[in-house]
Structure formats: structure tokens, C-alpha cells
PDB file of C-alpha atoms and ligand atoms in Angstrom:
ATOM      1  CA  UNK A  14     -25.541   0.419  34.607  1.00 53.00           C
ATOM      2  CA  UNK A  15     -27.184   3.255  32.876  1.00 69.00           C
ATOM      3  CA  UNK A  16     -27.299   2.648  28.747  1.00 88.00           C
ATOM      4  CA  UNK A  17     -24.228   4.467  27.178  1.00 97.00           C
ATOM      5  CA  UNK A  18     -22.488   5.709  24.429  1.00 98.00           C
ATOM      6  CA  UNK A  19     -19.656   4.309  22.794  1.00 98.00           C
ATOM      7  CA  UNK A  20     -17.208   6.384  20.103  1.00 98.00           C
ATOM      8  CA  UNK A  21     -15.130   3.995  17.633  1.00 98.00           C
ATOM      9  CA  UNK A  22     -11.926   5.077  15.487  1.00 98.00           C
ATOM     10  CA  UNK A  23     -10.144   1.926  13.415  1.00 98.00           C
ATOM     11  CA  UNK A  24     -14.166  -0.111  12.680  1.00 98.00           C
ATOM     12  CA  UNK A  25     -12.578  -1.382   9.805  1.00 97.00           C
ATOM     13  CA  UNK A  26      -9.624  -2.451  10.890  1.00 97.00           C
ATOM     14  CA  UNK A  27      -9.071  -6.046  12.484  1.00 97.00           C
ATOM     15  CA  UNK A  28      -9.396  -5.392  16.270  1.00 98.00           C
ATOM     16  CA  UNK A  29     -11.729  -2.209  14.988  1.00 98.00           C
ATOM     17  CA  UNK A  30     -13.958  -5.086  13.498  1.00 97.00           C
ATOM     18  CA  UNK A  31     -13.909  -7.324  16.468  1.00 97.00           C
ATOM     19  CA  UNK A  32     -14.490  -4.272  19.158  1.00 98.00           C
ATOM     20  CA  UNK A  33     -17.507  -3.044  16.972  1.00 98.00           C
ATOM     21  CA  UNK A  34     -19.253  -6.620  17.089  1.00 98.00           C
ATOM     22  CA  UNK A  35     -18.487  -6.854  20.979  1.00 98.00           C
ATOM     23  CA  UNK A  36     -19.997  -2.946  21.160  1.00 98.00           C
ATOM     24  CA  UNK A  37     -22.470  -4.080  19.173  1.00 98.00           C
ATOM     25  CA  UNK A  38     -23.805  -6.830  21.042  1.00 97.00           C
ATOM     26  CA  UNK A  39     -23.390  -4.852  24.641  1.00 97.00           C
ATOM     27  CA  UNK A  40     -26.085  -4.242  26.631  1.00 96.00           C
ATOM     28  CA  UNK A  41     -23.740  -1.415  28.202  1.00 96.00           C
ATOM     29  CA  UNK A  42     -23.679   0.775  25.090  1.00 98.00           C
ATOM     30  CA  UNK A  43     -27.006   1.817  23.265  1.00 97.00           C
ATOM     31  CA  UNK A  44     -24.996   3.732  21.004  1.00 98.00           C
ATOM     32  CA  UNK A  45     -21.874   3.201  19.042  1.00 98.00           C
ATOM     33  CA  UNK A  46     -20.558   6.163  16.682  1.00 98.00           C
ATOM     34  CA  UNK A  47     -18.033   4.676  14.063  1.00 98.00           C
ATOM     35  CA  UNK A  48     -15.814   7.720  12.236  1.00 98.00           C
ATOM     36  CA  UNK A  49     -14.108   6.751   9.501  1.00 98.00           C
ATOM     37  CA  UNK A  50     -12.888   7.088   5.807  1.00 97.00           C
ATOM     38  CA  UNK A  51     -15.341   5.342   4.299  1.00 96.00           C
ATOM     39  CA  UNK A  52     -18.838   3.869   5.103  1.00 97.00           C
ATOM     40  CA  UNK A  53     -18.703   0.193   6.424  1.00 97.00           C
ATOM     41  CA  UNK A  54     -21.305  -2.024   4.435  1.00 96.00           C
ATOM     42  CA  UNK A  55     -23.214  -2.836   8.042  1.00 95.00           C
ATOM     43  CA  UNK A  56     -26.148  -1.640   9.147  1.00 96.00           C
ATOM     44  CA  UNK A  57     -27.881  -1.833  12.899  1.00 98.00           C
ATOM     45  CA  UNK A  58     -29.964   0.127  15.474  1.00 97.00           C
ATOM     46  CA  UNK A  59     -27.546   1.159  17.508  1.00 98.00           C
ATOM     47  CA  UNK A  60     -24.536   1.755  14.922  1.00 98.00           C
ATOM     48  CA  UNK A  61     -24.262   5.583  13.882  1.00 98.00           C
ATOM     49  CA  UNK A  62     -21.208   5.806  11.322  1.00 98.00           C
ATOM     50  CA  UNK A  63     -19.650   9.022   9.906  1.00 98.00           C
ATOM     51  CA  UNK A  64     -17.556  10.021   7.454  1.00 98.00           C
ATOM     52  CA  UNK A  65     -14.705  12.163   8.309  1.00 98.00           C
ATOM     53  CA  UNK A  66     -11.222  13.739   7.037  1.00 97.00           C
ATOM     54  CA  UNK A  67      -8.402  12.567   9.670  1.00 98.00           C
ATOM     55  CA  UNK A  68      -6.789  15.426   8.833  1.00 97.00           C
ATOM     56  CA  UNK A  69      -9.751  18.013  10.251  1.00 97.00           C
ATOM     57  CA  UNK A  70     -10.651  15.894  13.056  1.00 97.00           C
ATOM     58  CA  UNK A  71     -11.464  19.044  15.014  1.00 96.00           C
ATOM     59  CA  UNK A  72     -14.232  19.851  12.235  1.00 96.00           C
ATOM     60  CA  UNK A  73     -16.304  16.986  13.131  1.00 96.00           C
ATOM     61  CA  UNK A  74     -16.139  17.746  17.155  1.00 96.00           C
ATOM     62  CA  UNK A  75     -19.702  17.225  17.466  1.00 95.00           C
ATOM     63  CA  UNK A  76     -18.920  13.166  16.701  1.00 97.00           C
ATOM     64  CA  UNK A  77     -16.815  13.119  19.445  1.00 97.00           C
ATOM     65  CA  UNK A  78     -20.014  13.648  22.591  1.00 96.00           C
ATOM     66  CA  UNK A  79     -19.583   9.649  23.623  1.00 98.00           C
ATOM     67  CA  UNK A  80     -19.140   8.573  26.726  1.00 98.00           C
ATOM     68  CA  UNK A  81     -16.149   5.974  26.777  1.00 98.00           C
ATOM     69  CA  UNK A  82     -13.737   6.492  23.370  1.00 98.00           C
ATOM     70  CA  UNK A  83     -12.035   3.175  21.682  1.00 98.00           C
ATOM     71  CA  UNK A  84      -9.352   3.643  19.583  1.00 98.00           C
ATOM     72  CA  UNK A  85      -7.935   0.891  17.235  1.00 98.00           C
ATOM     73  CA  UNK A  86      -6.512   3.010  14.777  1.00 98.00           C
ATOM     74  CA  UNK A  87      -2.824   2.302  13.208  1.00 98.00           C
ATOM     75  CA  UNK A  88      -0.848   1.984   9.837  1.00 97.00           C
ATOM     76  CA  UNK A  89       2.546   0.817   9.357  1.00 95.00           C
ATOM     77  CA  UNK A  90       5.502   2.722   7.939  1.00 95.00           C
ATOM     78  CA  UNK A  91       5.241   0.576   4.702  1.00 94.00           C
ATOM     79  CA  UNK A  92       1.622   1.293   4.106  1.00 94.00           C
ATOM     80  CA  UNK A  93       1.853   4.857   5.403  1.00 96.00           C
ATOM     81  CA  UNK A  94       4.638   5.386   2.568  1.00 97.00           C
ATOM     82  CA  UNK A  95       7.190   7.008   5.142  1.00 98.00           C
ATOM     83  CA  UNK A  96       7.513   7.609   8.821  1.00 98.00           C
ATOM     84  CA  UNK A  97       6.465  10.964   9.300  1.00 98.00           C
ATOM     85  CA  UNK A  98       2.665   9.925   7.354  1.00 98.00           C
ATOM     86  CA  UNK A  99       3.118   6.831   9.659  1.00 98.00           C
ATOM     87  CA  UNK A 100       3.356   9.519  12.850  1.00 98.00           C
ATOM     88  CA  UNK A 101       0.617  11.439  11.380  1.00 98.00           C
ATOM     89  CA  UNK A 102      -1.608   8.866  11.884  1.00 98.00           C
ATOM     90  CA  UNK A 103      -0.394   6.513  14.982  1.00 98.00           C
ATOM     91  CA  UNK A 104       0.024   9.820  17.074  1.00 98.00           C
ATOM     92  CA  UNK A 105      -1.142  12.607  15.189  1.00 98.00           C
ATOM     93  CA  UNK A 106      -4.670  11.329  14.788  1.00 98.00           C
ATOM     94  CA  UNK A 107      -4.750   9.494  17.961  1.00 98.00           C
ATOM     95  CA  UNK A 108      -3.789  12.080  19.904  1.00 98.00           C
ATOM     96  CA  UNK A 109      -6.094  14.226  18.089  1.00 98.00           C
ATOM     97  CA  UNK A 110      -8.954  12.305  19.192  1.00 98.00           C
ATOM     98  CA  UNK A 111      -8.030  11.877  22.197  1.00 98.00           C
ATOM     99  CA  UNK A 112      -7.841  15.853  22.995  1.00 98.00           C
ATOM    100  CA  UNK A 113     -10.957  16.225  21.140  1.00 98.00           C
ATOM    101  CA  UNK A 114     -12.884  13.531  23.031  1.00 98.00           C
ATOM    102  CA  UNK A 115     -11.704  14.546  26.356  1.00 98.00           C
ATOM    103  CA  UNK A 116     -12.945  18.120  25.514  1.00 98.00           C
ATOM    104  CA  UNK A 117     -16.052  16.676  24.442  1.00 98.00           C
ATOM    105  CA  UNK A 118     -16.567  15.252  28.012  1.00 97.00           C
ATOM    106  CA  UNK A 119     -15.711  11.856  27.552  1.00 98.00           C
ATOM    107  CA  UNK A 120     -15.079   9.386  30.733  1.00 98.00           C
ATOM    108  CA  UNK A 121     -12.933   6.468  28.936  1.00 98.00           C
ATOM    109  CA  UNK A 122     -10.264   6.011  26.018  1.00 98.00           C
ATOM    110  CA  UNK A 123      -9.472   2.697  25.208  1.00 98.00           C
ATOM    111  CA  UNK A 124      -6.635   2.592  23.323  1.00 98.00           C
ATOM    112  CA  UNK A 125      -4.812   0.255  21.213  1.00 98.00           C
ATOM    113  CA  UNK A 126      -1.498   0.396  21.468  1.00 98.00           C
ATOM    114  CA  UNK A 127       1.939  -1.733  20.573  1.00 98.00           C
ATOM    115  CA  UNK A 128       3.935  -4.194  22.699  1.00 97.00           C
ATOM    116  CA  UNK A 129       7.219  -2.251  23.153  1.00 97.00           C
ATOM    117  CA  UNK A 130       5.887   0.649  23.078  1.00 98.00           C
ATOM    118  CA  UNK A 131       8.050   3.214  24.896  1.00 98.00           C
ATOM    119  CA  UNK A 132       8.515   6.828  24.486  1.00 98.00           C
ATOM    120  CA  UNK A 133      12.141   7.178  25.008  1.00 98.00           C
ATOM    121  CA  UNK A 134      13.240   4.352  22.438  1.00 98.00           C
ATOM    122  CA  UNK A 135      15.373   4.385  19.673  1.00 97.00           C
ATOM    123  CA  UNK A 136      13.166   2.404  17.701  1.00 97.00           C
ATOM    124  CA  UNK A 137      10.884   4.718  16.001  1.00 98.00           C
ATOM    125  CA  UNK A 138       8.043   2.659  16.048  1.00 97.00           C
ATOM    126  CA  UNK A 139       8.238   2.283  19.597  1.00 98.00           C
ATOM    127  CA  UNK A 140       8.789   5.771  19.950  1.00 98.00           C
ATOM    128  CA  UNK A 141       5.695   6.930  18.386  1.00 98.00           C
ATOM    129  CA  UNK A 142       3.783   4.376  19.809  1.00 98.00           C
ATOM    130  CA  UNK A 143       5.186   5.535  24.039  1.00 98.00           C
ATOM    131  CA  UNK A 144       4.547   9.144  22.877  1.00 98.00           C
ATOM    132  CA  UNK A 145       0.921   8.586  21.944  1.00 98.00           C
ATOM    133  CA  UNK A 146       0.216   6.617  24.947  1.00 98.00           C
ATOM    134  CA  UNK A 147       1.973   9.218  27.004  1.00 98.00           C
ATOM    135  CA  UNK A 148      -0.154  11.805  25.777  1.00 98.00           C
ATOM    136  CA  UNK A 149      -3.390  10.846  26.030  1.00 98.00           C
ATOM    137  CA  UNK A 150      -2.194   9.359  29.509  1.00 98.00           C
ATOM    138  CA  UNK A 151      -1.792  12.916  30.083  1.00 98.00           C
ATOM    139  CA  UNK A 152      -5.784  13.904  29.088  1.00 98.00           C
ATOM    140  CA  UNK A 153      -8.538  14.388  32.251  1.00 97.00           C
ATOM    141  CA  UNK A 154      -9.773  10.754  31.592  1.00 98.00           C
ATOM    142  CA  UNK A 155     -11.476   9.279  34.562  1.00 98.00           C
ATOM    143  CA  UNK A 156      -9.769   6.206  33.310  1.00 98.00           C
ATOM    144  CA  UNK A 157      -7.464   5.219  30.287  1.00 98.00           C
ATOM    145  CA  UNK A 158      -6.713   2.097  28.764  1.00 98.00           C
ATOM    146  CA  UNK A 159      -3.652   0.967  27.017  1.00 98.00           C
ATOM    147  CA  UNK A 160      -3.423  -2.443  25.738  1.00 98.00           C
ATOM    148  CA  UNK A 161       0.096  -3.669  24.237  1.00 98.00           C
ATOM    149  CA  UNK A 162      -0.567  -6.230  21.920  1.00 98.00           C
ATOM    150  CA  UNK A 163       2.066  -8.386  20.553  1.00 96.00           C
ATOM    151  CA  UNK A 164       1.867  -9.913  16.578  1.00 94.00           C
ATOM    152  CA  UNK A 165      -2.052  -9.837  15.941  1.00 95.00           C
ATOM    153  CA  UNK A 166      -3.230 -12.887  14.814  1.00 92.00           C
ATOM    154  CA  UNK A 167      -6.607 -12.934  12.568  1.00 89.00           C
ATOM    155  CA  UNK A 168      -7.780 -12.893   8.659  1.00 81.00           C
ATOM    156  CA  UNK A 169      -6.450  -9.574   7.203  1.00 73.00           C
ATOM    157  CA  UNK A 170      -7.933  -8.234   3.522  1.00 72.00           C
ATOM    158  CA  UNK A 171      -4.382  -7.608   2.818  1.00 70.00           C
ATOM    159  CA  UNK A 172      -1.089  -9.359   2.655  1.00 69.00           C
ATOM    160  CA  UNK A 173       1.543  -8.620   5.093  1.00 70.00           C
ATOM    161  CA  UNK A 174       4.481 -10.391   4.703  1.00 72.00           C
ATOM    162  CA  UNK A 175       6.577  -8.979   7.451  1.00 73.00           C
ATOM    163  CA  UNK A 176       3.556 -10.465   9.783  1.00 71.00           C
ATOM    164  CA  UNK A 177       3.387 -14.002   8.152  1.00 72.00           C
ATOM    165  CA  UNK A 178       7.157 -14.572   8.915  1.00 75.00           C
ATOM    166  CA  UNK A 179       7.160 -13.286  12.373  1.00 70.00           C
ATOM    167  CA  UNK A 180       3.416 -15.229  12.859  1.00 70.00           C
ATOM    168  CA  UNK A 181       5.220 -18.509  11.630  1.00 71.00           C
ATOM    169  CA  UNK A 182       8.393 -17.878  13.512  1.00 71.00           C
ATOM    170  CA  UNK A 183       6.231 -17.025  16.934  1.00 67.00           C
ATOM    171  CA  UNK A 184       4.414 -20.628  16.204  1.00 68.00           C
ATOM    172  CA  UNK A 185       7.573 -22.620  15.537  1.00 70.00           C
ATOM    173  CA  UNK A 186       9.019 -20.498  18.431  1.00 68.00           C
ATOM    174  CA  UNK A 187       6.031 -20.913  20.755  1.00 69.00           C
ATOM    175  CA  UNK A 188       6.956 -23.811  23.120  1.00 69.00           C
ATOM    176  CA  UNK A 189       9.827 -21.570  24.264  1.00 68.00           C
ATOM    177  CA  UNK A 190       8.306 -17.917  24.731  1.00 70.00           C
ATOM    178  CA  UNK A 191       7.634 -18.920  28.272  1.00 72.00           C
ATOM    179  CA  UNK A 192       7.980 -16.724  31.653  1.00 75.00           C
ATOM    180  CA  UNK A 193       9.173 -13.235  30.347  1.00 74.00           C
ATOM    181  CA  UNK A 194       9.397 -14.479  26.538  1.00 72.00           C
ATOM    182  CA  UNK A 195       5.421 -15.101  26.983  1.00 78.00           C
ATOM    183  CA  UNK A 196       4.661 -11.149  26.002  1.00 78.00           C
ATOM    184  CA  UNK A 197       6.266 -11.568  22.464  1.00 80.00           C
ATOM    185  CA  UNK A 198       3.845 -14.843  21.748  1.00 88.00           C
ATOM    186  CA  UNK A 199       1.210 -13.798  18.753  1.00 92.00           C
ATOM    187  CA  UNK A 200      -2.009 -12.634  20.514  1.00 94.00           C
ATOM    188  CA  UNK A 201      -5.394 -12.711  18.893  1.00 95.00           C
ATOM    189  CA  UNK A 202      -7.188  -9.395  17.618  1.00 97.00           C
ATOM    190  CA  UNK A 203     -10.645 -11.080  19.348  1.00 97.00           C
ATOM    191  CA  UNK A 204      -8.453 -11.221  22.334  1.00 97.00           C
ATOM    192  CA  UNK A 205      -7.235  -7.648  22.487  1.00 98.00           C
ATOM    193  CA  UNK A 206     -11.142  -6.383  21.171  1.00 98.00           C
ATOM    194  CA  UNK A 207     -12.315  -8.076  24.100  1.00 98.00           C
ATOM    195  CA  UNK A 208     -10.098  -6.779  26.858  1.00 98.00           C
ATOM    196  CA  UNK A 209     -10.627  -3.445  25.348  1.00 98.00           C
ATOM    197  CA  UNK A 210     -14.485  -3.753  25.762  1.00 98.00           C
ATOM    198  CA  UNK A 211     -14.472  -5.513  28.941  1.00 97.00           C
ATOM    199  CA  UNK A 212     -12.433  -2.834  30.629  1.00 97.00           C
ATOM    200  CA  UNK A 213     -14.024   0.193  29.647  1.00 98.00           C
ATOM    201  CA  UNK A 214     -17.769  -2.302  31.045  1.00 96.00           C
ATOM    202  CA  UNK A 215     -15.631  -2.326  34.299  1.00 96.00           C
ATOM    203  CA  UNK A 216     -15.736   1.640  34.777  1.00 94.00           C
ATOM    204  CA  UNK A 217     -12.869   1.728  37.068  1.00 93.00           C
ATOM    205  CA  UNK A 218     -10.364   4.922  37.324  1.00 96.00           C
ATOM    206  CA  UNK A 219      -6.931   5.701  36.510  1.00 97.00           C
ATOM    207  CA  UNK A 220      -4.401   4.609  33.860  1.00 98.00           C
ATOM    208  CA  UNK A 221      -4.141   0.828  33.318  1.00 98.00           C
ATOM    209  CA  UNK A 222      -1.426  -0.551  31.129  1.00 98.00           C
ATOM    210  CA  UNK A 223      -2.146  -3.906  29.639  1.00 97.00           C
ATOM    211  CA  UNK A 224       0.828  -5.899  28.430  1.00 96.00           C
ATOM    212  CA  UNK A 225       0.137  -8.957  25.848  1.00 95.00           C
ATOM    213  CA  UNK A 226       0.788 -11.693  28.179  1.00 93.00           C
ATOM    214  CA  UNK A 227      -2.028 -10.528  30.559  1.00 95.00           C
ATOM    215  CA  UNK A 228      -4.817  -9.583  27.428  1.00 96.00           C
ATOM    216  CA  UNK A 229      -4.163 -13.231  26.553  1.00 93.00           C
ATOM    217  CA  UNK A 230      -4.943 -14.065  30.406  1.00 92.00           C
ATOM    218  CA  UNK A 231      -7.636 -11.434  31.085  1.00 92.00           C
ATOM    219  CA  UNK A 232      -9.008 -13.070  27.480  1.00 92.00           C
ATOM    220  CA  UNK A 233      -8.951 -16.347  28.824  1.00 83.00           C
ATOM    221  CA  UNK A 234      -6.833 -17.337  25.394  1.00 75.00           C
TER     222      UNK A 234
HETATM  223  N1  LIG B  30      -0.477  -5.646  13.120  1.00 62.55           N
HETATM  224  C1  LIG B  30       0.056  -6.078  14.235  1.00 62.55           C
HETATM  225  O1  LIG B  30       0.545  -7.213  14.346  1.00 62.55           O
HETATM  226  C2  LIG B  30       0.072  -5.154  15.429  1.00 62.55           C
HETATM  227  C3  LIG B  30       0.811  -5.526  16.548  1.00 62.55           C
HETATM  228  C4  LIG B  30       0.768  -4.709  17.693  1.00 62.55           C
HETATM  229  C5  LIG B  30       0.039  -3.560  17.693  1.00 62.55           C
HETATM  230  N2  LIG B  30      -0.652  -3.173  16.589  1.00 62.55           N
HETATM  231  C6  LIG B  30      -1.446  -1.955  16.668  1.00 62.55           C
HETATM  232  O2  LIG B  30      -2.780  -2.315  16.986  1.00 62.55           O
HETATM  233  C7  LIG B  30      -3.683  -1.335  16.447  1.00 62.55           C
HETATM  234  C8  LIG B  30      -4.751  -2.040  15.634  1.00 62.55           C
HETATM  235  O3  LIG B  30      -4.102  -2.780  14.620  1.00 62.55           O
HETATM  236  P1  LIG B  30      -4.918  -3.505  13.451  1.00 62.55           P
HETATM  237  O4  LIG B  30      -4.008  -4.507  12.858  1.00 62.55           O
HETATM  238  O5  LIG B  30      -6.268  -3.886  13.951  1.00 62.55           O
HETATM  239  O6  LIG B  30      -5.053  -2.294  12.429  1.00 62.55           O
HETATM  240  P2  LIG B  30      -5.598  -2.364  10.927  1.00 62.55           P
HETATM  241  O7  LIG B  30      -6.319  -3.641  10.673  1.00 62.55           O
HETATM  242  O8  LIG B  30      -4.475  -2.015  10.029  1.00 62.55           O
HETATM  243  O9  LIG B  30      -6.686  -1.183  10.956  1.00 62.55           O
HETATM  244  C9  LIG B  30      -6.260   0.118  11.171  1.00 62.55           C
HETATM  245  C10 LIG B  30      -7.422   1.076  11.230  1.00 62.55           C
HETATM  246  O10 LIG B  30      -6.881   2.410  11.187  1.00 62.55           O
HETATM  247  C11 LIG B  30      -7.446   3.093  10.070  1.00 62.55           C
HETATM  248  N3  LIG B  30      -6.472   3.934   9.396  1.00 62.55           N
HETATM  249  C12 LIG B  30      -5.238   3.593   8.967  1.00 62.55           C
HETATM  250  N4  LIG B  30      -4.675   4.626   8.334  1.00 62.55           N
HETATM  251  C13 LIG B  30      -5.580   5.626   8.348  1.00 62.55           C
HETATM  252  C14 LIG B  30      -5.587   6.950   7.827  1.00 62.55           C
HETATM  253  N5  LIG B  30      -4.547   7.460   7.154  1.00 62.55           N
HETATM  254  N6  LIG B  30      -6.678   7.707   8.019  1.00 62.55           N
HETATM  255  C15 LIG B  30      -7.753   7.212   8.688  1.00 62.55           C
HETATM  256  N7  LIG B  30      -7.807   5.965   9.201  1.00 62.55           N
HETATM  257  C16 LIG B  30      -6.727   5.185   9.025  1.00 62.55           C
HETATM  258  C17 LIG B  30      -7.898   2.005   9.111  1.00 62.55           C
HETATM  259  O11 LIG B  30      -8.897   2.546   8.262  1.00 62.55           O
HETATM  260  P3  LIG B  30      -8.981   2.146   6.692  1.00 62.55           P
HETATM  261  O12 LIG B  30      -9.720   0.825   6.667  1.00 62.55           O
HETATM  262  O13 LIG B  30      -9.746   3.267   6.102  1.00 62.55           O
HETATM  263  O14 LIG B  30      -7.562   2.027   6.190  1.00 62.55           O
HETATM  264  C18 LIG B  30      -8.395   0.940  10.057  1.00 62.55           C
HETATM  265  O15 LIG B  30      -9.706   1.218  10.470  1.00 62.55           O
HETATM  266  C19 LIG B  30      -2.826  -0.372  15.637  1.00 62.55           C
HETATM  267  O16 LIG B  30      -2.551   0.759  16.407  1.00 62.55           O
HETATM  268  C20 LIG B  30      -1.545  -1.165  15.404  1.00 62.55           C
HETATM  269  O17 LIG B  30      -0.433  -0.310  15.258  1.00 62.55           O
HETATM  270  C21 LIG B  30      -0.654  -3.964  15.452  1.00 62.55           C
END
């Protein structure tokens, strides 16, 4: 495989952190462009990081020449303060990225999505989440990823206490989120970083929907 390039939105984010190790350490990629809000204290060869406002993403086009796009990028109502700054980002931005990238000539979007995800629910979050799949479904990709990650399990900066209950519940619950109750079982952010890198090394075509059950089998977790 010829050596490529790899764009990165979400570095410093908990699968962002995971895929940028795996990118990293890829033969595949001998370059990996990281935009984000801030600088990440990490330095190596083949890392290129940039600064950017999420708001102007079309300003900072020229970021956006990669071959194969990953996109772990995400807030949640609470931290976004309301639902429409929670939309701005989980399908504003992403979407935004995606139209950019795709402009820009890139092959493959990787994108981190949500387990429910649908864009005709009445669940907002689920909502936003199916619409921003849809639409960069919708982009000339030669090949799109979508992974649908149940609760993420790994060590946050922050404290989420929404996720701590539902993490201890899926544990206590485990034994019995078998058959089609095994998608709602807590899946690792390694897990869902590595699914998301090994597709996108596989180069195949079309639209491939990844539901949390399987990234914990494709994982081998
Ligand atoms: N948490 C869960 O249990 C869960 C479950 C299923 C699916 N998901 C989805 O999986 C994806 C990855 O989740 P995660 O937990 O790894 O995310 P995370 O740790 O919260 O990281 C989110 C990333 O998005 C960036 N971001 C957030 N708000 C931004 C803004 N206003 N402007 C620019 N960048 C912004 C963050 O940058 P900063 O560091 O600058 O904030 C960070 O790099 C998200 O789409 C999430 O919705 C999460």
C-alpha cells in the first residue's frame, strides 16, 4: 500500500486519543493532520496539528487535502449548554467536514457515530446523530464508515455522572445483554479507535454501518 495521509477531528477526545496512537503507529499513514481547538502537548514525525475555529471550518480548507478523514468529534447536550450548540457541533461541524473533505478529494470518512442513532427518531439525540450519518452518507466517498458505539468505556479528564450510572448498571446488567440486548453492553473507546483504523487500512467501497455488538467482535473484545 502506497504511504498515506490521514485527517483527524476529536485528537483529544477519548476514541480521538486512541485513533491518533493507532494512526500514529501505522505504517499505512505517513501523515496524520490533527485540527483542533487547542494544541495537544505531543509531538512526532508524522503528527501535523492545527489550530482551527469550528465555526469557519471552510477557512482552513487547505487542512482538509488527506486522503482517508476520521472523525471522533461529539459533545453532549449538558456540556454543549443546550441542544441547538449540541447540533452545532455533532452535525453542524461534522457535516461540515465532511463536505469540506470530500471537496478536498478525500477517499474515506470514518466516522464516529452513536448506537441508536436514527434520523427519523423522536429522541433528539438520536436524531442528530441519523441526520449526520445520513449526510455525509450522502458525500462522493469511495467508502464511509459509521461505527455505533454503545456506553464508551475508558479514563475520561472529566466526570460524567450520567455515564458512571449507566457504566455500573451495563456491568451489573451484563450477564443478561445477550442475543439482541448484546448492542447496548458498554464497548471500549480502544475498541471503537481500532475498528475505525482498521477499516479505513482495508480500503474497501461503499457505506458500512458498524453496530456495537460487531466493533466489540471485529475488536476481538
Ligand atoms: N460518551 C459515550 O458514552 C458515547 C457513546 C456513544 C457514542 N458517543 C459518540 O462517540 C464520539 C466520540 O466520543 P468521545 O467520548 O470520544 O468524545 P469526547 O471524549 O467527548 O471528545 C470529543 C471531541 O470533540 C471535540 N469537541 C467537542 N466540542 C467541540 C467544539 N465545540 N468545538 C470543537 N471541538 C469540539 C473535543 O475537543 P475539546 O477537547 O477541545 O473539547 C474532543 O476532541 C462522539 O461523537 C460521541 O457523541 C459517545
Amino acid at each position: 500500500m502506497t504511504s498515506r495521509s490521514a485527517l483527524l477531528l476529536g485528537a483529544s477526545g477519548l476514541v480521538g486519543g486512541h485513533c491518533l496512537d493507532l494512526l500514529l503507529a501505522h505504517s499505512a499513514w505517513s501523515r496524520v493532520v490533527v485540527l483542533g481547538r487547542r494544541r495537544l502537548p505531543r509531538e512526532h514525525p508524522k503528527l501535523e496539528q492545527h489550530v482551527v475555529d469550528f465555526d469557519q471550518l471552510s477557512s482552513h480548507a487547505q487542512y482538509f487535502r488527506a486522503d482517508d478523514v476520521f472523525c471522533c468529534l461529539g459533545t453532549t447536550i449538558k456540556q454543549a449548554g443546550s441542544e441547538e450548540a449540541f447540533r452545532r457541533v455533532d452535525f453542524g461541524y461534522v457535516t461540515e467536514a465532511a463536505h469540506i473533505a470530500a471537496a478536498e478529494g478525500a477517499e474515506q470518512f470514518g466516522l464516529v457515530s452513536a448506537l441508536g442513532a436514527d434520523a427519523g427518531s423522536r429522541v433528539f439525540y438520536n436524531r442528530v446523530k441519523g441526520e449526520a450519518e445520513d449526510a455525509v452518507r450522502a458525500l462522493p466517498f469511495r467508502s464511509v464508515h459509521i461505527l455505533r458505539p454503545s456506553l464508551l468505556l475508558g479514563e475520561r479528564k472529566e466526570f460524567r455522572l450520567g455515564e458512571r450510572i449507566a457504566e455500573a448498571a451495563a456491568w451489573a446488567l451484563g450477564p443478561l445483554m445477550r442475543g439482541s440486548l448484546s448492542r447496548f453492553r458498554p464497548v471500549h473507546s480502544r475498541a471503537v479507535a481500532a475498528v475505525l483504523v482498521r477499516l479505513a487500512g482495508e480500503r474497501s467501497s461503499g457505506v458500512k454501518i458498524v453496530e456495537s455488538d460487531r466493533i466489540r467482535d471485529l475488536a476481538g473484545v
